[in-house]
JSON list of C-alpha atoms and ligand atoms in Angstrom, two decimals:
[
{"chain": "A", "resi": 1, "resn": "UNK", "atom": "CA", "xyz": [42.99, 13.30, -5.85]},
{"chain": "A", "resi": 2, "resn": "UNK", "atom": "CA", "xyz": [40.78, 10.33, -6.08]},
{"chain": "A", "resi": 3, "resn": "UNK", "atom": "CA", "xyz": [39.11, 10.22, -9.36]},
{"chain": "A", "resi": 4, "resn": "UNK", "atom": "CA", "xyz": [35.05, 9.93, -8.53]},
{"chain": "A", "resi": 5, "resn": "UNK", "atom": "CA", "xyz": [32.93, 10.20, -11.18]},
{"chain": "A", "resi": 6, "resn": "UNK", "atom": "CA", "xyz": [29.47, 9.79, -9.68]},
{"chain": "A", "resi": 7, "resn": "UNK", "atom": "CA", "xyz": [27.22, 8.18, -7.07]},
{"chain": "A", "resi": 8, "resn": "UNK", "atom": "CA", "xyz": [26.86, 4.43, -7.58]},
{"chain": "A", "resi": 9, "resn": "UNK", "atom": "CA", "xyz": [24.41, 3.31, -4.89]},
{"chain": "A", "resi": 10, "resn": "UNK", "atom": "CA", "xyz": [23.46, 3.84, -1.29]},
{"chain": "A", "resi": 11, "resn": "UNK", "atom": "CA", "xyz": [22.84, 0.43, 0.57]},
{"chain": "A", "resi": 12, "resn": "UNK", "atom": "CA", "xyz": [20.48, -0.23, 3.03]},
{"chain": "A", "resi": 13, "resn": "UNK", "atom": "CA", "xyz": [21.14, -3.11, 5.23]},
{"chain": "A", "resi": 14, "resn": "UNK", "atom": "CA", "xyz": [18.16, -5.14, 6.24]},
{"chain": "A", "resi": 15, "resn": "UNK", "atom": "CA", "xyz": [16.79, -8.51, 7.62]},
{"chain": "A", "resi": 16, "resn": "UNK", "atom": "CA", "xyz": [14.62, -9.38, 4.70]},
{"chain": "A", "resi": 17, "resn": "UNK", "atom": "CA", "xyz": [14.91, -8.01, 1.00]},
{"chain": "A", "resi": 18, "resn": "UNK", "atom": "CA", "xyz": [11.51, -8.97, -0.07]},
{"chain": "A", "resi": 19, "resn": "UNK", "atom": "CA", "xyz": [9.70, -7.19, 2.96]},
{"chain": "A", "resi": 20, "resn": "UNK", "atom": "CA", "xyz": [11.97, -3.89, 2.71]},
{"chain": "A", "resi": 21, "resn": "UNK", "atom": "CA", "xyz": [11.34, -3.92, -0.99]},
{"chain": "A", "resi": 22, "resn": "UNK", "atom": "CA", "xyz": [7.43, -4.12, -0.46]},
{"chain": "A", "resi": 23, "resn": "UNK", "atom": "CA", "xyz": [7.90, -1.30, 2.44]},
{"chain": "A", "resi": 24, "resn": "UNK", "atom": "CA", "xyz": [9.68, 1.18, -0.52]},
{"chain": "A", "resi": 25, "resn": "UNK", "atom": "CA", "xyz": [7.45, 0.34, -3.20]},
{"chain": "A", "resi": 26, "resn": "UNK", "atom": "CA", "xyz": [4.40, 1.17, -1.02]},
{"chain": "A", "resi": 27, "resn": "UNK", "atom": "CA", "xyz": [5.62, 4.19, 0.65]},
{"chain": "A", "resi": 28, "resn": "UNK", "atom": "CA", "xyz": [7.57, 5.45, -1.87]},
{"chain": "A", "resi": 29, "resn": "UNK", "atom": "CA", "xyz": [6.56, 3.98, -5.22]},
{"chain": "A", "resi": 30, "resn": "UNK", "atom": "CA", "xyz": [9.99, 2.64, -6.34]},
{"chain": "A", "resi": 31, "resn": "UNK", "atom": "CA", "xyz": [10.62, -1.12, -6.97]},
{"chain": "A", "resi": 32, "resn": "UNK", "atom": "CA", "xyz": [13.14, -3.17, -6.34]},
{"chain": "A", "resi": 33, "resn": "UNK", "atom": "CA", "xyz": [14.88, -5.41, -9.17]},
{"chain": "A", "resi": 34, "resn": "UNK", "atom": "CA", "xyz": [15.72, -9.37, -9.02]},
{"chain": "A", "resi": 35, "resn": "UNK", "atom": "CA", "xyz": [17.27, -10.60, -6.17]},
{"chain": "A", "resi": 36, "resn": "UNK", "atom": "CA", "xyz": [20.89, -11.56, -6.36]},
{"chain": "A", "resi": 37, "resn": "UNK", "atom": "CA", "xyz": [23.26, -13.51, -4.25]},
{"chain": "A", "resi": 38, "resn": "UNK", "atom": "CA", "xyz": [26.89, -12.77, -3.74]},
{"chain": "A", "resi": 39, "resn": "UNK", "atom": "CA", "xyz": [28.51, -15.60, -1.75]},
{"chain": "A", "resi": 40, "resn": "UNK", "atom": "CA", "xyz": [31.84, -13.91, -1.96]},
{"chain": "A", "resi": 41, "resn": "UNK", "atom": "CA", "xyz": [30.28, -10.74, 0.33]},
{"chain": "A", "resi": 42, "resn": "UNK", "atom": "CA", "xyz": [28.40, -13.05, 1.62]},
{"chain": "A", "resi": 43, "resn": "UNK", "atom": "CA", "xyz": [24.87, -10.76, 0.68]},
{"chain": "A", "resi": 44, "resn": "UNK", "atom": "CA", "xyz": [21.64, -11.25, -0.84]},
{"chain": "A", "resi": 45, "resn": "UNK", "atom": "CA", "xyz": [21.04, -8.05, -2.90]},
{"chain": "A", "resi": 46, "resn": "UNK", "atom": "CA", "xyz": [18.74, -6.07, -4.69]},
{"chain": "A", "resi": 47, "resn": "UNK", "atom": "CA", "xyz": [19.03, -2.55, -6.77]},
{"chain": "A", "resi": 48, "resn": "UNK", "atom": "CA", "xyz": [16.08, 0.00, -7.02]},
{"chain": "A", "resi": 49, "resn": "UNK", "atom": "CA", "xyz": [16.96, 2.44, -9.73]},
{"chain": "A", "resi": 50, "resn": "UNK", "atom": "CA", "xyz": [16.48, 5.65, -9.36]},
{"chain": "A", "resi": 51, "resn": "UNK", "atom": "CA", "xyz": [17.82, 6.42, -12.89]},
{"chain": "A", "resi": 52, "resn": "UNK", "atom": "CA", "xyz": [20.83, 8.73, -11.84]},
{"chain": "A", "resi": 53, "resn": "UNK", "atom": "CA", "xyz": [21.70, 5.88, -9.02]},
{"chain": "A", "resi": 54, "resn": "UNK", "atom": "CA", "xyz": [20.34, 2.83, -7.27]},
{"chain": "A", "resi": 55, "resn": "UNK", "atom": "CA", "xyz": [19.23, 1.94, -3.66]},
{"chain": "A", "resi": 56, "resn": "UNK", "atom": "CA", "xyz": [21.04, -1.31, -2.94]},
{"chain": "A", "resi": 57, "resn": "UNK", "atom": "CA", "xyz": [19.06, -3.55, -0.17]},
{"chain": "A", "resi": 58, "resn": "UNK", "atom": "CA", "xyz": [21.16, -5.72, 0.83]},
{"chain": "A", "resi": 59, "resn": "UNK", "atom": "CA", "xyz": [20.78, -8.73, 3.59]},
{"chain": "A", "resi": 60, "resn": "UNK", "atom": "CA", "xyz": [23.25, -11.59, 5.24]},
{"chain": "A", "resi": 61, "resn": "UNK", "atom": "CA", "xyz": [23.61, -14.23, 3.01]},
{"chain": "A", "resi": 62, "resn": "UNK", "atom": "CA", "xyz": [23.80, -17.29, 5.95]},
{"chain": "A", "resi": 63, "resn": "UNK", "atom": "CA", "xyz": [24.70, -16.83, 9.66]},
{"chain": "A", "resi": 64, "resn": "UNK", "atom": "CA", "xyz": [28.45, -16.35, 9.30]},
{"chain": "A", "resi": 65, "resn": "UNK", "atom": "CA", "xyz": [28.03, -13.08, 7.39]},
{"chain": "A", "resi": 66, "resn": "UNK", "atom": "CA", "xyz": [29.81, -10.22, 8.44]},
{"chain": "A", "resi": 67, "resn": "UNK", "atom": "CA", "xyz": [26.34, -7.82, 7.66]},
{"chain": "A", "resi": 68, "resn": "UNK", "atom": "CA", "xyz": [24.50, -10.08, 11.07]},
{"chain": "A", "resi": 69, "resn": "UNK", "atom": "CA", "xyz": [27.10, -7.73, 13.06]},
{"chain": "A", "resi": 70, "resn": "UNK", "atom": "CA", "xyz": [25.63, -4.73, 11.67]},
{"chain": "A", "resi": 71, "resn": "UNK", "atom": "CA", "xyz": [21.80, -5.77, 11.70]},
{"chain": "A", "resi": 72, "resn": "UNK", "atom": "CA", "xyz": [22.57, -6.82, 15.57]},
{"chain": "A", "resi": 73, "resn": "UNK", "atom": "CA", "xyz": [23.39, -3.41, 15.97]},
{"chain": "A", "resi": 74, "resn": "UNK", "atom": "CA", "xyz": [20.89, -2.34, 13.71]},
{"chain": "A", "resi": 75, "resn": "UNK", "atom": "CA", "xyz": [18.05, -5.34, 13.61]},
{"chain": "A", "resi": 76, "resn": "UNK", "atom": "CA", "xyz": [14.87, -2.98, 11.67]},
{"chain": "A", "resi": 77, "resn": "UNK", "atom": "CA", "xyz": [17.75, -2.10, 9.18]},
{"chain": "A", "resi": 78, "resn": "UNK", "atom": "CA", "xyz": [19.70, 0.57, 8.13]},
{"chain": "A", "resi": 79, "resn": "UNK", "atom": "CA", "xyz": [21.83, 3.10, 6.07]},
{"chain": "A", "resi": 80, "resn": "UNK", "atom": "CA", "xyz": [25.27, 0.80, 5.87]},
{"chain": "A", "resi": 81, "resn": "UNK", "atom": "CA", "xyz": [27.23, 1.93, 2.73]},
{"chain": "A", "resi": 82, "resn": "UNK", "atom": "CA", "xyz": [27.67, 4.50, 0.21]},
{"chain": "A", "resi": 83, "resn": "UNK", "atom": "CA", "xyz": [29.64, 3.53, -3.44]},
{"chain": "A", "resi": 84, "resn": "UNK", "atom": "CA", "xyz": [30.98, 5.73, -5.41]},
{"chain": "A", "resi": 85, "resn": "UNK", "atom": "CA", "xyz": [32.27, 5.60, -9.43]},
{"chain": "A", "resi": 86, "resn": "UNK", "atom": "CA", "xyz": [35.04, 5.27, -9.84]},
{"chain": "A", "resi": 87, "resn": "UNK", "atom": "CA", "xyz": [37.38, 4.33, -13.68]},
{"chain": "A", "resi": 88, "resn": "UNK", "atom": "CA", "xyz": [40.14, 2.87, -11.91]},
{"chain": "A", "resi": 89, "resn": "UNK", "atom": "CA", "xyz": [39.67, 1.09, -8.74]},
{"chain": "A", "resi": 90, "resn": "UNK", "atom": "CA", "xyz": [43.76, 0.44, -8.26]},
{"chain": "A", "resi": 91, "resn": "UNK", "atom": "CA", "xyz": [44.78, 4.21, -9.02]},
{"chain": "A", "resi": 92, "resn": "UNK", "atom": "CA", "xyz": [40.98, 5.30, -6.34]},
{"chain": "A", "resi": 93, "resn": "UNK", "atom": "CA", "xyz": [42.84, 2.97, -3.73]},
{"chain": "A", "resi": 94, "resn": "UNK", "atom": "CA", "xyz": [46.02, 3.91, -3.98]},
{"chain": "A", "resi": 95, "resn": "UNK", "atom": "CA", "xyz": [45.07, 7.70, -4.35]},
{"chain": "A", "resi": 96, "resn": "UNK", "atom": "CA", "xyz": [42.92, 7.63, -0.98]},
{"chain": "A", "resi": 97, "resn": "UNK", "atom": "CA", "xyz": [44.86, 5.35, 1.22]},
{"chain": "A", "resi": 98, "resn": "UNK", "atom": "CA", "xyz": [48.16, 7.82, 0.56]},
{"chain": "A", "resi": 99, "resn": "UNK", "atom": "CA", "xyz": [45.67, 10.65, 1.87]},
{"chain": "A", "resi": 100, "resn": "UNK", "atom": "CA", "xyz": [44.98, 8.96, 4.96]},
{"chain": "A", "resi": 101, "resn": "UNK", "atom": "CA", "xyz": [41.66, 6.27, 4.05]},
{"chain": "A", "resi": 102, "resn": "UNK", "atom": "CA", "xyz": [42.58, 2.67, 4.71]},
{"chain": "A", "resi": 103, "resn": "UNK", "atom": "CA", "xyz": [40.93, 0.10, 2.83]},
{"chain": "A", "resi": 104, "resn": "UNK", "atom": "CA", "xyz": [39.01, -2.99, 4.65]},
{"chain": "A", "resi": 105, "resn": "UNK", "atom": "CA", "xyz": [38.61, -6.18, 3.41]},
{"chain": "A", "resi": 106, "resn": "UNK", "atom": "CA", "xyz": [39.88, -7.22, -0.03]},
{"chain": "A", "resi": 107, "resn": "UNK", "atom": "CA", "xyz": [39.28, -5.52, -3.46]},
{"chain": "A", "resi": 108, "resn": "UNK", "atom": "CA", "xyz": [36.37, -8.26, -4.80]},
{"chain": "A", "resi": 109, "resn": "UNK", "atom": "CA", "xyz": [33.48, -8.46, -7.56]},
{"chain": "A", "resi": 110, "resn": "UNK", "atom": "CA", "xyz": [29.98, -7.48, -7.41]},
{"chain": "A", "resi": 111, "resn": "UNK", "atom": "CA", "xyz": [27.49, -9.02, -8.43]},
{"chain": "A", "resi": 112, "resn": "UNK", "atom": "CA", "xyz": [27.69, -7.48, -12.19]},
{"chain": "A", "resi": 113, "resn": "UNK", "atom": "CA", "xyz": [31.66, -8.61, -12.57]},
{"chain": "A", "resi": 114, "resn": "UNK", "atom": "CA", "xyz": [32.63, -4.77, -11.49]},
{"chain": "A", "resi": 115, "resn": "UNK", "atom": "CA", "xyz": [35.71, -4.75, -9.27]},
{"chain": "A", "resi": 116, "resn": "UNK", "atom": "CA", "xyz": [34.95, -3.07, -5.50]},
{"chain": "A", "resi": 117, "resn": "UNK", "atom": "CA", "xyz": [36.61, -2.14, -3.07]},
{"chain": "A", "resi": 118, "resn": "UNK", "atom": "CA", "xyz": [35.61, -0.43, 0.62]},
{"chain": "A", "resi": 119, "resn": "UNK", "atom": "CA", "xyz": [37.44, 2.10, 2.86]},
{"chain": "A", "resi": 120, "resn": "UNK", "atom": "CA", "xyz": [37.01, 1.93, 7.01]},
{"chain": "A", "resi": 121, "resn": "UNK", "atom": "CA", "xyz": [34.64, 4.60, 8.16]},
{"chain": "A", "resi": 122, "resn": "UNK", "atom": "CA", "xyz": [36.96, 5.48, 10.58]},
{"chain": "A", "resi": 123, "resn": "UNK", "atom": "CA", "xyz": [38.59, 7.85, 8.33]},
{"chain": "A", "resi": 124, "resn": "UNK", "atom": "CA", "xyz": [35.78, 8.85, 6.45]},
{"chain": "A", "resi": 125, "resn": "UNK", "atom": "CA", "xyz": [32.88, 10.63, 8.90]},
{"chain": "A", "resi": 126, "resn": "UNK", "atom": "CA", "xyz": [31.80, 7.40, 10.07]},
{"chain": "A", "resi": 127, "resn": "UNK", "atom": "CA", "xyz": [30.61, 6.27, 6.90]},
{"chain": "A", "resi": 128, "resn": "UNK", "atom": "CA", "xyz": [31.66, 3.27, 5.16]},
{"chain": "A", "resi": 129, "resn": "UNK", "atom": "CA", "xyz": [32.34, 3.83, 1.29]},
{"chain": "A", "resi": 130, "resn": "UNK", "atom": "CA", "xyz": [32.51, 1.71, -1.66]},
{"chain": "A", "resi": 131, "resn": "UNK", "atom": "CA", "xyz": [34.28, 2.13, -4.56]},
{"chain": "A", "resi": 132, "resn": "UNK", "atom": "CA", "xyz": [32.91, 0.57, -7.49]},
{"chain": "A", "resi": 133, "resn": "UNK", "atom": "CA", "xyz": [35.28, 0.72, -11.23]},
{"chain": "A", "resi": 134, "resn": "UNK", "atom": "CA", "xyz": [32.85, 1.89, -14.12]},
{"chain": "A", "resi": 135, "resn": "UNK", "atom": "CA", "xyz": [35.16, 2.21, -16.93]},
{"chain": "B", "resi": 201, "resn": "LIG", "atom": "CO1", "xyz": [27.34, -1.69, -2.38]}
]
């Protein structure tokens, strides 16, 4: 069985970091960290955290980013991904795509060096998931 060990994050996809953070922080009293970029995902990111996990905003980093498909679907924003812990991302990918996930895109870096990974949401409820390797 896959070996999760917690809830990472849950990402929110939206237009504009700084305006979605000020929307949170005002209606819900959290606040939003520095803004990163990952050019590699090709996002602009931030992490609210909530203590036992984060909120991760996260918006297209340029025109050719694969999240403008999304946010044309979905242009106020919207619930895009959730990531889960996991200590071993190779032995968590090759655990779930032998039970019927399939991964998408490459295994790649966040923006804190961790190693990630995402499975199509067409084998998991509709929901895209992340796996993210806390060891
Ligand atoms: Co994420």
């Amino acid at each position: 069985m896959t070996d999760i060990t917690g809830l990472s994050h849950v990402a929110i996809a939206v237009p504009d970091i700084a305006k979605a953070a000020a929307i949170l922080e005002k209606r819900l009293g959290v606040k939003a960290g520095p803004v990163h970029e990952n050019a590699a995902q090709g996002v602009r990111l931030a992490y609210i955290d909530l203590g036992n996990a984060r909120i991760e905003l996260i918006a297209p980093l340029g025109p050719e980013a694969p999240l403008n498909a999304f946010l044309g679907k979905n242009p106020g924003g919207g619930l895009h991904h959730v990531a889960f812990n996991v200590p071993d991302i190779e032995a968590a990918l090759a655990e779930a795509t032998s039970a019927g996930a399939s991964q998408t895109g490459k295994t790649g870096r966040n923006v804190h060096g961790q190693r990630i990974a995402f499975l199509h949401p067409r084998d998991l409820l509709g929901a895209l998931v992340e796996l993210e390797e806390n060891r």
